[in-house]
Amino acid sequence: MENFVYLLEPESAIFRAAELPDRNSIASISGLIGSDLIQVIRFDDMHSLFVGEEALRVGLTAFTIFDGYPIPLAGQIALLGGDGSKPYRSPSITMTEAARRFECCRPVLDPVFAPMDRVANKGLIVAGALESLQVRIDRRSPVLL
């Protein structure tokens, strides 16, 4: 691939290289991340992240923590070389180096079951009955493809 980007999909935590047909076209980047409204975030002095602006919304099923950035990022993320002063180009770092800065997160519901000795004010609760659900965040490093 001559022109490529690194794409991170937070739901699956897959981090892969993808061909970018026209590196000077925001439409090409928009098509890859699946968003018409794009936010550009500096990755480092030589790279930029492209994130869908409207992806952080109600009903979110996954998000990404980017090391050094104060808010979670949602939706697919594209990493390109360049800072916007010149045409964007393929990344000059390895996927492994880039992946170290991301953590993919998913909210998970864990069932909580009543213990055998639980007694309620109205009598005995059947052991093993579903008592509640607890929320936790499953955090994973990106999987390189």
XYZ file of C-alpha atoms in Angstrom:
145
model
C 0.000 0.000 0.000
C 1.379 3.359 -1.015
C -0.975 5.623 0.953
C -2.243 4.070 4.138
C -3.665 4.976 7.530
C -3.955 3.094 10.789
C -7.587 2.476 11.760
C -8.749 1.645 15.278
C -12.216 0.135 15.824
C -13.033 0.458 19.553
C -15.833 -2.153 19.620
C -13.523 -4.976 18.506
C -10.239 -3.269 19.561
C -8.814 -4.121 16.106
C -6.008 -1.841 14.939
C -5.121 -2.298 11.271
C -3.609 -0.575 8.274
C -6.023 0.474 5.523
C -5.450 1.973 2.102
C -6.290 5.652 1.731
C -7.240 6.335 -1.909
C -6.612 10.090 -1.717
C -4.610 11.317 1.265
C -5.403 14.957 0.504
C -9.145 14.385 0.587
C -11.113 14.727 3.810
C -13.856 12.748 2.019
C -11.527 9.709 1.861
C -10.801 9.932 5.587
C -14.472 10.556 6.324
C -15.403 7.400 4.402
C -12.899 5.302 6.348
C -14.107 6.385 9.781
C -17.768 6.582 8.790
C -18.448 10.173 9.785
C -19.128 13.395 7.914
C -18.171 15.624 10.847
C -14.492 15.094 11.712
C -12.397 16.258 14.643
C -8.606 16.383 14.224
C -6.458 15.740 17.306
C -2.673 15.914 17.494
C -1.196 12.474 18.170
C 2.358 13.795 18.409
C 4.496 16.354 16.557
C 4.389 14.314 13.349
C 0.949 12.632 13.384
C -2.752 13.452 13.652
C -5.858 11.520 14.662
C -9.138 11.841 12.787
C -12.235 11.044 14.854
C -15.947 11.300 14.104
C -17.218 14.329 16.016
C -20.734 12.979 16.577
C -19.666 9.475 17.713
C -19.719 10.311 21.459
C -23.483 9.976 21.949
C -26.257 8.331 23.952
C -26.252 4.550 23.637
C -22.475 4.331 23.349
C -21.283 0.711 23.383
C -17.511 1.297 23.185
C -14.988 4.115 23.401
C -11.230 4.684 23.326
C -8.925 6.308 25.840
C -6.075 8.131 24.100
C -3.078 8.676 26.369
C -2.771 12.366 27.169
C -6.188 13.408 25.862
C -8.742 14.478 28.503
C -11.964 13.003 27.080
C -12.851 9.570 25.658
C -13.008 9.165 21.889
C -15.834 7.234 20.264
C -16.165 5.678 16.839
C -13.400 4.642 14.478
C -10.103 6.508 14.700
C -7.705 7.103 11.803
C -4.035 7.902 12.405
C -2.176 9.727 9.625
C 1.228 11.341 9.332
C 1.297 15.133 9.257
C 0.103 18.059 11.309
C -2.063 19.811 8.712
C 0.590 22.256 7.518
C 1.385 19.964 4.545
C -0.623 17.206 2.857
C -1.233 14.242 5.131
C 0.806 11.104 4.511
C 1.147 7.546 5.739
C 2.205 7.218 9.402
C 5.949 7.125 10.032
C 5.662 5.087 13.237
C 4.824 1.412 13.595
C 1.370 0.202 14.567
C 2.904 -1.256 17.722
C 4.259 2.153 18.775
C 0.934 3.826 18.054
C -1.148 1.126 19.779
C 0.655 1.746 23.082
C -1.157 5.087 23.380
C -4.689 3.628 23.110
C -6.971 1.665 25.393
C -10.281 0.339 24.050
C -13.120 0.271 26.586
C -16.573 -1.315 26.725
C -19.160 -1.081 29.490
C -20.109 -4.531 30.772
C -23.030 -5.596 32.981
C -22.218 -8.335 35.487
C -25.099 -10.173 37.222
C -25.079 -10.273 41.021
C -26.774 -13.343 42.512
C -28.212 -13.647 46.021
C -26.035 -15.684 48.418
C -27.467 -18.696 50.263
C -27.766 -16.910 53.612
C -29.440 -13.690 52.408
C -32.600 -12.767 54.313
C -34.840 -9.881 53.292
C -37.253 -8.028 55.568
C -40.123 -9.974 53.955
C -38.519 -13.383 54.271
C -35.915 -15.581 52.675
C -34.522 -14.850 49.213
C -33.940 -17.893 47.029
C -30.209 -18.580 46.735
C -28.937 -17.877 43.252
C -31.732 -15.468 42.342
C -30.660 -12.448 40.320
C -30.279 -9.607 42.808
C -28.888 -6.793 40.646
C -26.488 -5.850 37.871
C -23.114 -4.173 38.383
C -21.445 -2.060 35.727
C -17.727 -2.272 35.032
C -15.516 -1.043 32.203
C -13.645 -3.721 30.246
C -10.307 -2.218 29.123
C -8.265 -3.807 26.340
C -5.168 -2.955 24.384
C -5.662 -2.791 20.624
C -5.221 -6.033 18.702
C -2.861 -5.556 15.748
C -3.829 -7.030 12.363
